Protein backbone atom coordinates (compact mmCIF):
# COMPACT_ATOMS: atom_id res chain seq x y z
CA UNK A 1 0.00 0.00 0.00
CA UNK A 2 1.31 3.45 -0.86
CA UNK A 3 0.31 6.89 0.45
CA UNK A 4 0.76 8.40 -3.01
CA UNK A 5 -0.96 7.20 -6.17
CA UNK A 6 -1.11 10.28 -8.37
CA UNK A 7 1.29 10.92 -11.21
CA UNK A 8 4.21 13.16 -10.29
CA UNK A 9 4.30 15.70 -7.49
CA UNK A 10 5.96 16.02 -4.12
CA UNK A 11 5.35 14.44 -0.76
CA UNK A 12 6.71 15.57 2.59
CA UNK A 13 7.08 12.80 5.17
CA UNK A 14 7.46 13.44 8.90
CA UNK A 15 8.92 10.66 11.03
CA UNK A 16 7.47 10.39 14.54
CA UNK A 17 8.90 7.03 15.54
CA UNK A 18 10.76 3.96 14.23
CA UNK A 19 12.63 6.41 12.00
CA UNK A 20 14.88 3.88 10.26
CA UNK A 21 12.04 1.51 9.37
CA UNK A 22 9.59 4.18 8.24
CA UNK A 23 12.21 6.00 6.21
CA UNK A 24 13.23 2.70 4.60
CA UNK A 25 9.59 2.11 3.59
CA UNK A 26 9.31 5.64 2.14
CA UNK A 27 12.61 5.33 0.28
CA UNK A 28 11.53 1.98 -1.17
CA UNK A 29 8.38 3.71 -2.45
CA UNK A 30 10.45 6.57 -3.92
CA UNK A 31 12.59 4.06 -5.83
CA UNK A 32 9.46 2.60 -7.42
CA UNK A 33 8.05 6.06 -8.21
CA UNK A 34 10.97 8.27 -9.30
CA UNK A 35 8.58 10.93 -10.61
CA UNK A 36 7.56 11.70 -7.01
CA UNK A 37 9.97 13.81 -4.96
CA UNK A 38 10.02 12.64 -1.35
CA UNK A 39 11.43 14.84 1.43
CA UNK A 40 11.74 14.04 5.13
CA UNK A 41 11.41 15.82 8.47
CA UNK A 42 13.32 13.44 10.71
CA UNK A 43 13.14 15.15 14.09
CA UNK A 44 10.02 13.74 15.75
CA UNK A 45 9.14 17.02 17.53
CA UNK A 46 9.28 19.07 14.33
CA UNK A 47 7.60 16.29 12.36
CA UNK A 48 4.56 16.40 14.65
CA UNK A 49 4.56 20.20 14.76
CA UNK A 50 4.77 20.56 10.99
CA UNK A 51 2.10 17.90 10.43
CA UNK A 52 -0.32 19.70 12.74
CA UNK A 53 0.42 22.95 10.86
CA UNK A 54 -0.12 21.29 7.47
CA UNK A 55 3.50 21.66 6.35
CA UNK A 56 4.02 17.88 6.38
CA UNK A 57 1.73 15.81 4.15
CA UNK A 58 2.03 12.48 5.93
CA UNK A 59 3.25 11.58 9.39
CA UNK A 60 4.89 8.20 9.86
CA UNK A 61 3.67 6.65 13.11
CA UNK A 62 3.98 3.10 14.40
CA UNK A 63 1.14 3.05 16.94
CA UNK A 64 -1.52 5.32 15.49
CA UNK A 65 -1.69 9.12 15.38
CA UNK A 66 -3.21 9.48 18.86
CA UNK A 67 -0.23 7.63 20.36
CA UNK A 68 2.17 10.32 19.19
CA UNK A 69 0.34 13.45 20.35
CA UNK A 70 -0.85 14.46 23.81
CA UNK A 71 -4.54 14.77 24.63
CA UNK A 72 -4.82 18.60 24.32
CA UNK A 73 -3.09 18.46 20.92
CA UNK A 74 -5.40 15.70 19.74
CA UNK A 75 -8.45 17.66 20.89
CA UNK A 76 -7.16 20.75 19.09
CA UNK A 77 -6.72 18.72 15.90
CA UNK A 78 -10.21 17.23 16.18
CA UNK A 79 -11.69 20.69 16.74
CA UNK A 80 -9.97 22.00 13.63
CA UNK A 81 -10.66 19.04 11.33
CA UNK A 82 -13.62 17.21 12.85
CA UNK A 83 -12.02 13.75 12.88
CA UNK A 84 -8.66 12.03 13.26
CA UNK A 85 -6.45 11.92 10.18
CA UNK A 86 -6.81 9.05 7.77
CA UNK A 87 -4.21 6.37 8.48
CA UNK A 88 -2.78 3.88 6.00
CA UNK A 89 -0.55 0.89 6.76
CA UNK A 90 2.37 1.09 4.34
CA UNK A 91 4.47 -1.84 5.53
CA UNK A 92 5.12 -4.23 8.39
CA UNK A 93 8.34 -4.46 10.36
CA UNK A 94 9.07 -7.76 12.12
CA UNK A 95 10.16 -8.29 15.67
CA UNK A 96 12.17 -11.44 16.23
CA UNK A 97 12.80 -13.94 18.99
CA UNK A 98 16.41 -14.95 19.60
CA UNK A 99 18.11 -17.25 22.09
CA UNK A 100 21.70 -18.18 22.94
CA UNK A 101 23.30 -20.54 20.36
CA UNK A 102 23.58 -23.22 23.06
CA UNK A 103 19.80 -23.17 23.63
CA UNK A 104 18.34 -26.38 22.07
CA UNK A 105 15.08 -24.74 20.99
CA UNK A 106 14.37 -25.01 17.26
CA UNK A 107 11.26 -22.84 17.06
CA UNK A 108 8.72 -21.08 19.26
CA UNK A 109 4.94 -20.84 19.00
CA UNK A 110 2.78 -17.76 19.46
CA UNK A 111 1.22 -19.45 22.50
CA UNK A 112 4.67 -19.84 24.07
CA UNK A 113 5.51 -16.18 23.39
CA UNK A 114 2.25 -15.24 25.12
CA UNK A 115 3.41 -17.24 28.14
CA UNK A 116 6.50 -15.08 28.18
CA UNK A 117 4.56 -11.81 28.01
CA UNK A 118 1.42 -12.61 30.00
CA UNK A 119 2.42 -15.20 32.62
CA UNK A 120 4.65 -13.87 35.44
CA UNK A 121 5.17 -17.47 36.65
CA UNK A 122 6.38 -18.85 33.31
CA UNK A 123 9.54 -20.96 33.31
CA UNK A 124 11.65 -22.30 30.45
CA UNK A 125 9.56 -25.50 29.94
CA UNK A 126 6.56 -23.22 29.23
CA UNK A 127 8.53 -21.82 26.29
CA UNK A 128 9.57 -25.20 24.89
CA UNK A 129 13.00 -25.74 26.48
CA UNK A 130 13.13 -28.94 28.51
CA UNK A 131 15.84 -27.68 30.89
CA UNK A 132 14.18 -25.69 33.66
CA UNK A 133 15.40 -22.33 34.84
CA UNK A 134 14.48 -18.71 35.33
CA UNK A 135 13.82 -16.81 32.13
CA UNK A 136 15.83 -13.66 31.52
CA UNK A 137 14.04 -11.49 28.97
CA UNK A 138 15.71 -8.86 26.82
CA UNK A 139 12.93 -6.85 25.19
CA UNK A 140 12.85 -3.81 22.91
CA UNK A 141 9.41 -2.41 23.78
CA UNK A 142 7.13 -4.71 25.74
CA UNK A 143 3.97 -2.70 25.05
CA UNK A 144 4.45 -2.90 21.30
CA UNK A 145 5.21 -6.62 21.53
CA UNK A 146 2.07 -7.25 23.60
CA UNK A 147 0.05 -5.26 21.06
CA UNK A 148 1.48 -7.33 18.21
CA UNK A 149 0.53 -10.50 20.09
CA UNK A 150 -3.02 -9.22 20.53
CA UNK A 151 -3.23 -8.44 16.82
CA UNK A 152 -1.88 -11.90 15.94
CA UNK A 153 -5.04 -13.48 17.38
CA UNK A 154 -6.89 -12.14 14.33
CA UNK A 155 -6.78 -13.80 10.94
CA UNK A 156 -3.80 -12.64 8.84
CA UNK A 157 -6.02 -10.78 6.37
CA UNK A 158 -7.78 -8.81 9.11
CA UNK A 159 -6.87 -5.19 9.81
CA UNK A 160 -4.02 -4.86 12.33
CA UNK A 161 -6.31 -2.96 14.70
CA UNK A 162 -8.99 -5.68 14.68
CA UNK A 163 -8.04 -6.69 18.20
CA UNK A 164 -6.48 -4.25 20.64
CA UNK A 165 -4.83 -4.84 23.98
CA UNK A 166 -7.26 -4.57 26.89
CA UNK A 167 -6.31 -2.59 29.97
CA UNK A 168 -6.38 -5.82 32.01
CA UNK A 169 -4.01 -7.56 29.59
CA UNK A 170 -1.75 -4.50 29.50
CA UNK A 171 -1.37 -4.64 33.28
CA UNK A 172 -0.82 -8.40 33.23
CA UNK A 173 1.83 -8.03 30.52
CA UNK A 174 3.58 -5.33 32.53
CA UNK A 175 3.75 -7.68 35.55
CA UNK A 176 5.06 -10.56 33.45
CA UNK A 177 7.74 -8.45 31.78
CA UNK A 178 8.90 -7.08 35.13
CA UNK A 179 9.15 -10.64 36.47
CA UNK A 180 11.18 -11.95 33.52
CA UNK A 181 13.24 -8.93 32.43
CA UNK A 182 17.00 -9.42 32.61
CA UNK A 183 18.61 -7.34 35.33
CA UNK A 184 21.02 -5.55 33.03
CA UNK A 185 21.37 -2.02 31.71
CA UNK A 186 19.51 -1.56 28.44
CA UNK A 187 21.93 0.76 26.68
CA UNK A 188 22.85 0.60 23.01
CA UNK A 189 21.68 -2.27 20.84
CA UNK A 190 25.28 -3.50 20.66
CA UNK A 191 25.59 -3.63 24.46
CA UNK A 192 22.30 -5.51 24.81
CA UNK A 193 23.28 -7.99 22.11
CA UNK A 194 26.58 -8.61 23.91
CA UNK A 195 24.82 -9.20 27.25
CA UNK A 196 22.46 -11.62 25.54
CA UNK A 197 25.38 -13.43 23.85
CA UNK A 198 26.79 -14.21 27.31
CA UNK A 199 23.46 -15.41 28.76
CA UNK A 200 22.43 -19.01 28.06
CA UNK A 201 19.16 -18.45 29.96
CA UNK A 202 18.35 -15.31 28.00
CA UNK A 203 15.63 -14.82 25.40
CA UNK A 204 15.45 -11.68 23.31
CA UNK A 205 12.42 -10.15 21.62
CA UNK A 206 13.70 -7.26 19.55
CA UNK A 207 12.97 -5.45 16.34
CA UNK A 208 14.76 -7.18 13.51
CA UNK A 209 17.78 -5.37 12.10
CA UNK A 210 21.08 -6.12 10.36
CA UNK A 211 23.11 -5.86 13.57
CA UNK A 212 21.00 -8.47 15.29
CA UNK A 213 21.05 -10.75 12.26
CA UNK A 214 24.88 -10.63 12.38
CA UNK A 215 25.14 -11.04 16.17
CA UNK A 216 25.50 -14.83 16.18
CA UNK A 217 22.35 -15.31 18.27
CA UNK A 218 19.92 -18.04 17.23
CA UNK A 219 16.83 -16.48 15.65
CA UNK A 220 13.84 -18.78 16.14
CA UNK A 221 11.14 -19.44 13.55
CA UNK A 222 7.70 -18.54 14.92
CA UNK A 223 4.81 -20.97 14.50
CA UNK A 224 1.53 -19.09 14.33
CA UNK A 225 -0.84 -22.07 14.69
CA UNK A 226 -0.31 -25.80 15.36
CA UNK A 227 0.28 -27.62 12.09
CA UNK A 228 1.56 -24.54 10.27
CA UNK A 229 5.23 -24.26 9.31
CA UNK A 230 7.33 -21.79 11.23
CA UNK A 231 8.48 -18.56 9.61
CA UNK A 232 11.49 -16.32 10.10
CA UNK A 233 11.46 -12.51 10.17
CA UNK A 234 13.53 -12.51 6.98
CA UNK A 235 10.62 -14.14 5.10
CA UNK A 236 9.11 -10.95 3.68
CA UNK A 237 6.09 -12.73 2.18
CA UNK A 238 5.26 -14.33 5.55
CA UNK A 239 5.62 -10.95 7.30
CA UNK A 240 3.41 -9.20 4.74
CA UNK A 241 0.69 -11.89 4.89
CA UNK A 242 0.65 -12.24 8.67
CA UNK A 243 1.91 -15.84 8.65
CA UNK A 244 4.84 -14.36 10.56
CA UNK A 245 2.71 -12.81 13.31
CA UNK A 246 5.18 -10.82 15.40
CA UNK A 247 5.09 -7.70 13.28
CA UNK A 248 4.57 -4.00 13.76
CA UNK A 249 2.36 -2.10 11.30
CA UNK A 250 4.15 0.99 9.99
CA UNK A 251 1.48 3.60 9.34
CA UNK A 252 1.23 7.05 7.88
CA UNK A 253 -1.39 9.61 8.91
CA UNK A 254 -2.46 11.87 6.04
CA UNK A 255 -3.15 15.54 6.65
CA UNK A 256 -6.52 16.63 5.20
CA UNK A 257 -4.85 19.63 3.55
CA UNK A 258 -2.30 17.48 1.72
CA UNK A 259 -2.34 17.73 -2.10
CA UNK A 260 -4.75 15.56 -4.06
CA UNK A 261 -2.08 13.15 -5.30
CA UNK A 262 -1.29 12.38 -1.64
CA UNK A 263 -4.93 11.91 -0.67
CA UNK A 264 -5.66 9.66 -3.65
mmCIF file of C-alpha atoms in Angstrom:
data_model
loop_
_atom_site.group_PDB
_atom_site.id
_atom_site.type_symbol
_atom_site.label_atom_id
_atom_site.label_comp_id
_atom_site.label_asym_id
_atom_site.label_seq_id
_atom_site.Cartn_x
_atom_site.Cartn_y
_atom_site.Cartn_z
ATOM 1 C CA UNK A 1 0.000 0.000 0.000
ATOM 2 C CA UNK A 2 1.309 3.452 -0.856
ATOM 3 C CA UNK A 3 0.315 6.887 0.453
ATOM 4 C CA UNK A 4 0.760 8.401 -3.009
ATOM 5 C CA UNK A 5 -0.963 7.198 -6.166
ATOM 6 C CA UNK A 6 -1.115 10.282 -8.367
ATOM 7 C CA UNK A 7 1.290 10.917 -11.210
ATOM 8 C CA UNK A 8 4.209 13.157 -10.289
ATOM 9 C CA UNK A 9 4.304 15.696 -7.494
ATOM 10 C CA UNK A 10 5.958 16.023 -4.116
ATOM 11 C CA UNK A 11 5.352 14.437 -0.761
ATOM 12 C CA UNK A 12 6.710 15.570 2.591
ATOM 13 C CA UNK A 13 7.083 12.801 5.168
ATOM 14 C CA UNK A 14 7.461 13.437 8.897
ATOM 15 C CA UNK A 15 8.917 10.660 11.030
ATOM 16 C CA UNK A 16 7.470 10.387 14.540
ATOM 17 C CA UNK A 17 8.897 7.026 15.545
ATOM 18 C CA UNK A 18 10.763 3.962 14.226
ATOM 19 C CA UNK A 19 12.628 6.408 11.999
ATOM 20 C CA UNK A 20 14.877 3.877 10.262
ATOM 21 C CA UNK A 21 12.044 1.513 9.371
ATOM 22 C CA UNK A 22 9.588 4.180 8.236
ATOM 23 C CA UNK A 23 12.214 5.996 6.215
ATOM 24 C CA UNK A 24 13.227 2.704 4.602
ATOM 25 C CA UNK A 25 9.589 2.112 3.593
ATOM 26 C CA UNK A 26 9.305 5.637 2.145
ATOM 27 C CA UNK A 27 12.610 5.327 0.283
ATOM 28 C CA UNK A 28 11.528 1.979 -1.166
ATOM 29 C CA UNK A 29 8.381 3.710 -2.453
ATOM 30 C CA UNK A 30 10.450 6.574 -3.917
ATOM 31 C CA UNK A 31 12.594 4.060 -5.827
ATOM 32 C CA UNK A 32 9.456 2.599 -7.415
ATOM 33 C CA UNK A 33 8.047 6.057 -8.213
ATOM 34 C CA UNK A 34 10.968 8.272 -9.299
ATOM 35 C CA UNK A 35 8.576 10.932 -10.613
ATOM 36 C CA UNK A 36 7.558 11.699 -7.010
ATOM 37 C CA UNK A 37 9.975 13.813 -4.962
ATOM 38 C CA UNK A 38 10.020 12.641 -1.349
ATOM 39 C CA UNK A 39 11.434 14.840 1.428
ATOM 40 C CA UNK A 40 11.744 14.042 5.128
ATOM 41 C CA UNK A 41 11.408 15.824 8.466
ATOM 42 C CA UNK A 42 13.316 13.437 10.712
ATOM 43 C CA UNK A 43 13.142 15.155 14.093
ATOM 44 C CA UNK A 44 10.022 13.738 15.752
ATOM 45 C CA UNK A 45 9.142 17.019 17.531
ATOM 46 C CA UNK A 46 9.282 19.067 14.326
ATOM 47 C CA UNK A 47 7.600 16.290 12.364
ATOM 48 C CA UNK A 48 4.557 16.397 14.653
ATOM 49 C CA UNK A 49 4.556 20.201 14.764
ATOM 50 C CA UNK A 50 4.767 20.558 10.990
ATOM 51 C CA UNK A 51 2.101 17.902 10.432
ATOM 52 C CA UNK A 52 -0.324 19.702 12.740
ATOM 53 C CA UNK A 53 0.415 22.950 10.861
ATOM 54 C CA UNK A 54 -0.120 21.287 7.472
ATOM 55 C CA UNK A 55 3.505 21.660 6.352
ATOM 56 C CA UNK A 56 4.016 17.878 6.376
ATOM 57 C CA UNK A 57 1.725 15.812 4.151
ATOM 58 C CA UNK A 58 2.026 12.480 5.928
ATOM 59 C CA UNK A 59 3.251 11.576 9.388
ATOM 60 C CA UNK A 60 4.888 8.197 9.861
ATOM 61 C CA UNK A 61 3.671 6.648 13.112
ATOM 62 C CA UNK A 62 3.977 3.104 14.398
ATOM 63 C CA UNK A 63 1.144 3.050 16.941
ATOM 64 C CA UNK A 64 -1.518 5.323 15.494
ATOM 65 C CA UNK A 65 -1.691 9.123 15.379
ATOM 66 C CA UNK A 66 -3.207 9.478 18.858
ATOM 67 C CA UNK A 67 -0.228 7.625 20.363
ATOM 68 C CA UNK A 68 2.173 10.321 19.191
ATOM 69 C CA UNK A 69 0.342 13.447 20.352
ATOM 70 C CA UNK A 70 -0.854 14.458 23.812
ATOM 71 C CA UNK A 71 -4.544 14.774 24.634
ATOM 72 C CA UNK A 72 -4.817 18.599 24.315
ATOM 73 C CA UNK A 73 -3.086 18.465 20.921
ATOM 74 C CA UNK A 74 -5.396 15.697 19.739
ATOM 75 C CA UNK A 75 -8.452 17.655 20.892
ATOM 76 C CA UNK A 76 -7.159 20.746 19.093
ATOM 77 C CA UNK A 77 -6.715 18.722 15.904
ATOM 78 C CA UNK A 78 -10.211 17.233 16.183
ATOM 79 C CA UNK A 79 -11.689 20.687 16.743
ATOM 80 C CA UNK A 80 -9.974 21.996 13.625
ATOM 81 C CA UNK A 81 -10.655 19.040 11.329
ATOM 82 C CA UNK A 82 -13.619 17.207 12.852
ATOM 83 C CA UNK A 83 -12.025 13.755 12.885
ATOM 84 C CA UNK A 84 -8.656 12.030 13.264
ATOM 85 C CA UNK A 85 -6.448 11.917 10.176
ATOM 86 C CA UNK A 86 -6.810 9.052 7.767
ATOM 87 C CA UNK A 87 -4.209 6.374 8.478
ATOM 88 C CA UNK A 88 -2.781 3.881 6.001
ATOM 89 C CA UNK A 89 -0.551 0.890 6.761
ATOM 90 C CA UNK A 90 2.369 1.087 4.337
ATOM 91 C CA UNK A 91 4.467 -1.843 5.525
ATOM 92 C CA UNK A 92 5.124 -4.232 8.392
ATOM 93 C CA UNK A 93 8.338 -4.461 10.364
ATOM 94 C CA UNK A 94 9.068 -7.755 12.120
ATOM 95 C CA UNK A 95 10.162 -8.289 15.668
ATOM 96 C CA UNK A 96 12.171 -11.440 16.227
ATOM 97 C CA UNK A 97 12.796 -13.941 18.990
ATOM 98 C CA UNK A 98 16.413 -14.950 19.601
ATOM 99 C CA UNK A 99 18.112 -17.249 22.088
ATOM 100 C CA UNK A 100 21.699 -18.185 22.941
ATOM 101 C CA UNK A 101 23.298 -20.537 20.358
ATOM 102 C CA UNK A 102 23.580 -23.224 23.064
ATOM 103 C CA UNK A 103 19.798 -23.173 23.631
ATOM 104 C CA UNK A 104 18.344 -26.382 22.075
ATOM 105 C CA UNK A 105 15.078 -24.743 20.991
ATOM 106 C CA UNK A 106 14.374 -25.010 17.257
ATOM 107 C CA UNK A 107 11.257 -22.840 17.062
ATOM 108 C CA UNK A 108 8.719 -21.080 19.263
ATOM 109 C CA UNK A 109 4.937 -20.838 18.999
ATOM 110 C CA UNK A 110 2.783 -17.761 19.458
ATOM 111 C CA UNK A 111 1.217 -19.454 22.500
ATOM 112 C CA UNK A 112 4.666 -19.835 24.070
ATOM 113 C CA UNK A 113 5.508 -16.180 23.391
ATOM 114 C CA UNK A 114 2.253 -15.240 25.124
ATOM 115 C CA UNK A 115 3.407 -17.245 28.139
ATOM 116 C CA UNK A 116 6.501 -15.077 28.182
ATOM 117 C CA UNK A 117 4.564 -11.810 28.010
ATOM 118 C CA UNK A 118 1.417 -12.607 30.001
ATOM 119 C CA UNK A 119 2.418 -15.198 32.618
ATOM 120 C CA UNK A 120 4.647 -13.870 35.435
ATOM 121 C CA UNK A 121 5.167 -17.466 36.653
ATOM 122 C CA UNK A 122 6.379 -18.850 33.306
ATOM 123 C CA UNK A 123 9.543 -20.962 33.312
ATOM 124 C CA UNK A 124 11.646 -22.301 30.446
ATOM 125 C CA UNK A 125 9.564 -25.496 29.937
ATOM 126 C CA UNK A 126 6.562 -23.224 29.230
ATOM 127 C CA UNK A 127 8.533 -21.822 26.288
ATOM 128 C CA UNK A 128 9.570 -25.201 24.889
ATOM 129 C CA UNK A 129 12.996 -25.745 26.478
ATOM 130 C CA UNK A 130 13.133 -28.942 28.513
ATOM 131 C CA UNK A 131 15.838 -27.680 30.886
ATOM 132 C CA UNK A 132 14.181 -25.685 33.656
ATOM 133 C CA UNK A 133 15.403 -22.331 34.844
ATOM 134 C CA UNK A 134 14.478 -18.714 35.332
ATOM 135 C CA UNK A 135 13.823 -16.813 32.130
ATOM 136 C CA UNK A 136 15.832 -13.657 31.520
ATOM 137 C CA UNK A 137 14.042 -11.494 28.969
ATOM 138 C CA UNK A 138 15.712 -8.863 26.820
ATOM 139 C CA UNK A 139 12.930 -6.855 25.191
ATOM 140 C CA UNK A 140 12.849 -3.813 22.910
ATOM 141 C CA UNK A 141 9.411 -2.415 23.784
ATOM 142 C CA UNK A 142 7.134 -4.709 25.745
ATOM 143 C CA UNK A 143 3.968 -2.703 25.050
ATOM 144 C CA UNK A 144 4.452 -2.897 21.297
ATOM 145 C CA UNK A 145 5.205 -6.623 21.527
ATOM 146 C CA UNK A 146 2.074 -7.247 23.599
ATOM 147 C CA UNK A 147 0.045 -5.263 21.058
ATOM 148 C CA UNK A 148 1.483 -7.331 18.209
ATOM 149 C CA UNK A 149 0.531 -10.503 20.092
ATOM 150 C CA UNK A 150 -3.024 -9.224 20.534
ATOM 151 C CA UNK A 151 -3.234 -8.444 16.816
ATOM 152 C CA UNK A 152 -1.882 -11.901 15.942
ATOM 153 C CA UNK A 153 -5.044 -13.481 17.379
ATOM 154 C CA UNK A 154 -6.889 -12.142 14.326
ATOM 155 C CA UNK A 155 -6.776 -13.797 10.943
ATOM 156 C CA UNK A 156 -3.802 -12.643 8.838
ATOM 157 C CA UNK A 157 -6.016 -10.781 6.371
ATOM 158 C CA UNK A 158 -7.777 -8.813 9.114
ATOM 159 C CA UNK A 159 -6.869 -5.194 9.808
ATOM 160 C CA UNK A 160 -4.025 -4.860 12.335
ATOM 161 C CA UNK A 161 -6.311 -2.959 14.696
ATOM 162 C CA UNK A 162 -8.988 -5.682 14.676
ATOM 163 C CA UNK A 163 -8.036 -6.687 18.196
ATOM 164 C CA UNK A 164 -6.482 -4.254 20.643
ATOM 165 C CA UNK A 165 -4.835 -4.839 23.985
ATOM 166 C CA UNK A 166 -7.265 -4.568 26.888
ATOM 167 C CA UNK A 167 -6.307 -2.591 29.965
ATOM 168 C CA UNK A 168 -6.375 -5.818 32.008
ATOM 169 C CA UNK A 169 -4.014 -7.563 29.591
ATOM 170 C CA UNK A 170 -1.755 -4.498 29.500
ATOM 171 C CA UNK A 171 -1.368 -4.640 33.279
ATOM 172 C CA UNK A 172 -0.816 -8.404 33.226
ATOM 173 C CA UNK A 173 1.835 -8.035 30.524
ATOM 174 C CA UNK A 174 3.578 -5.326 32.533
ATOM 175 C CA UNK A 175 3.749 -7.679 35.554
ATOM 176 C CA UNK A 176 5.061 -10.557 33.450
ATOM 177 C CA UNK A 177 7.740 -8.454 31.784
ATOM 178 C CA UNK A 178 8.902 -7.082 35.132
ATOM 179 C CA UNK A 179 9.151 -10.639 36.467
ATOM 180 C CA UNK A 180 11.180 -11.950 33.520
ATOM 181 C CA UNK A 181 13.237 -8.930 32.435
ATOM 182 C CA UNK A 182 16.999 -9.419 32.610
ATOM 183 C CA UNK A 183 18.614 -7.336 35.328
ATOM 184 C CA UNK A 184 21.016 -5.545 33.033
ATOM 185 C CA UNK A 185 21.373 -2.023 31.710
ATOM 186 C CA UNK A 186 19.506 -1.555 28.444
ATOM 187 C CA UNK A 187 21.930 0.756 26.684
ATOM 188 C CA UNK A 188 22.849 0.602 23.012
ATOM 189 C CA UNK A 189 21.684 -2.272 20.842
ATOM 190 C CA UNK A 190 25.285 -3.499 20.665
ATOM 191 C CA UNK A 191 25.592 -3.626 24.464
ATOM 192 C CA UNK A 192 22.302 -5.507 24.809
ATOM 193 C CA UNK A 193 23.278 -7.995 22.112
ATOM 194 C CA UNK A 194 26.583 -8.613 23.906
ATOM 195 C CA UNK A 195 24.822 -9.196 27.247
ATOM 196 C CA UNK A 196 22.457 -11.615 25.544
ATOM 197 C CA UNK A 197 25.376 -13.433 23.850
ATOM 198 C CA UNK A 198 26.788 -14.208 27.312
ATOM 199 C CA UNK A 199 23.458 -15.409 28.764
ATOM 200 C CA UNK A 200 22.429 -19.010 28.064
ATOM 201 C CA UNK A 201 19.159 -18.451 29.961
ATOM 202 C CA UNK A 202 18.349 -15.307 28.001
ATOM 203 C CA UNK A 203 15.635 -14.817 25.402
ATOM 204 C CA UNK A 204 15.455 -11.682 23.310
ATOM 205 C CA UNK A 205 12.417 -10.149 21.619
ATOM 206 C CA UNK A 206 13.703 -7.258 19.549
ATOM 207 C CA UNK A 207 12.966 -5.448 16.339
ATOM 208 C CA UNK A 208 14.761 -7.184 13.512
ATOM 209 C CA UNK A 209 17.777 -5.373 12.097
ATOM 210 C CA UNK A 210 21.077 -6.117 10.363
ATOM 211 C CA UNK A 211 23.115 -5.863 13.566
ATOM 212 C CA UNK A 212 20.998 -8.472 15.289
ATOM 213 C CA UNK A 213 21.054 -10.749 12.259
ATOM 214 C CA UNK A 214 24.877 -10.628 12.376
ATOM 215 C CA UNK A 215 25.144 -11.040 16.170
ATOM 216 C CA UNK A 216 25.501 -14.834 16.179
ATOM 217 C CA UNK A 217 22.349 -15.310 18.275
ATOM 218 C CA UNK A 218 19.919 -18.043 17.228
ATOM 219 C CA UNK A 219 16.834 -16.479 15.653
ATOM 220 C CA UNK A 220 13.840 -18.777 16.142
ATOM 221 C CA UNK A 221 11.139 -19.439 13.551
ATOM 222 C CA UNK A 222 7.696 -18.537 14.916
ATOM 223 C CA UNK A 223 4.807 -20.972 14.504
ATOM 224 C CA UNK A 224 1.528 -19.090 14.331
ATOM 225 C CA UNK A 225 -0.836 -22.068 14.695
ATOM 226 C CA UNK A 226 -0.308 -25.804 15.359
ATOM 227 C CA UNK A 227 0.282 -27.618 12.094
ATOM 228 C CA UNK A 228 1.557 -24.545 10.269
ATOM 229 C CA UNK A 229 5.226 -24.258 9.305
ATOM 230 C CA UNK A 230 7.331 -21.787 11.232
ATOM 231 C CA UNK A 231 8.477 -18.557 9.608
ATOM 232 C CA UNK A 232 11.495 -16.318 10.103
ATOM 233 C CA UNK A 233 11.458 -12.513 10.175
ATOM 234 C CA UNK A 234 13.528 -12.505 6.981
ATOM 235 C CA UNK A 235 10.616 -14.136 5.096
ATOM 236 C CA UNK A 236 9.108 -10.948 3.684
ATOM 237 C CA UNK A 237 6.091 -12.728 2.179
ATOM 238 C CA UNK A 238 5.256 -14.326 5.546
ATOM 239 C CA UNK A 239 5.620 -10.953 7.304
ATOM 240 C CA UNK A 240 3.406 -9.202 4.739
ATOM 241 C CA UNK A 241 0.688 -11.887 4.888
ATOM 242 C CA UNK A 242 0.654 -12.236 8.671
ATOM 243 C CA UNK A 243 1.907 -15.843 8.651
ATOM 244 C CA UNK A 244 4.836 -14.360 10.558
ATOM 245 C CA UNK A 245 2.707 -12.806 13.310
ATOM 246 C CA UNK A 246 5.181 -10.824 15.401
ATOM 247 C CA UNK A 247 5.092 -7.696 13.277
ATOM 248 C CA UNK A 248 4.570 -3.997 13.758
ATOM 249 C CA UNK A 249 2.358 -2.104 11.298
ATOM 250 C CA UNK A 250 4.149 0.991 9.990
ATOM 251 C CA UNK A 251 1.477 3.598 9.344
ATOM 252 C CA UNK A 252 1.230 7.047 7.881
ATOM 253 C CA UNK A 253 -1.386 9.611 8.908
ATOM 254 C CA UNK A 254 -2.458 11.866 6.036
ATOM 255 C CA UNK A 255 -3.155 15.542 6.655
ATOM 256 C CA UNK A 256 -6.521 16.626 5.200
ATOM 257 C CA UNK A 257 -4.853 19.635 3.548
ATOM 258 C CA UNK A 258 -2.302 17.479 1.715
ATOM 259 C CA UNK A 259 -2.345 17.725 -2.104
ATOM 260 C CA UNK A 260 -4.746 15.558 -4.056
ATOM 261 C CA UNK A 261 -2.081 13.149 -5.298
ATOM 262 C CA UNK A 262 -1.286 12.376 -1.641
ATOM 263 C CA UNK A 263 -4.932 11.912 -0.675
ATOM 264 C CA UNK A 264 -5.663 9.658 -3.653
#
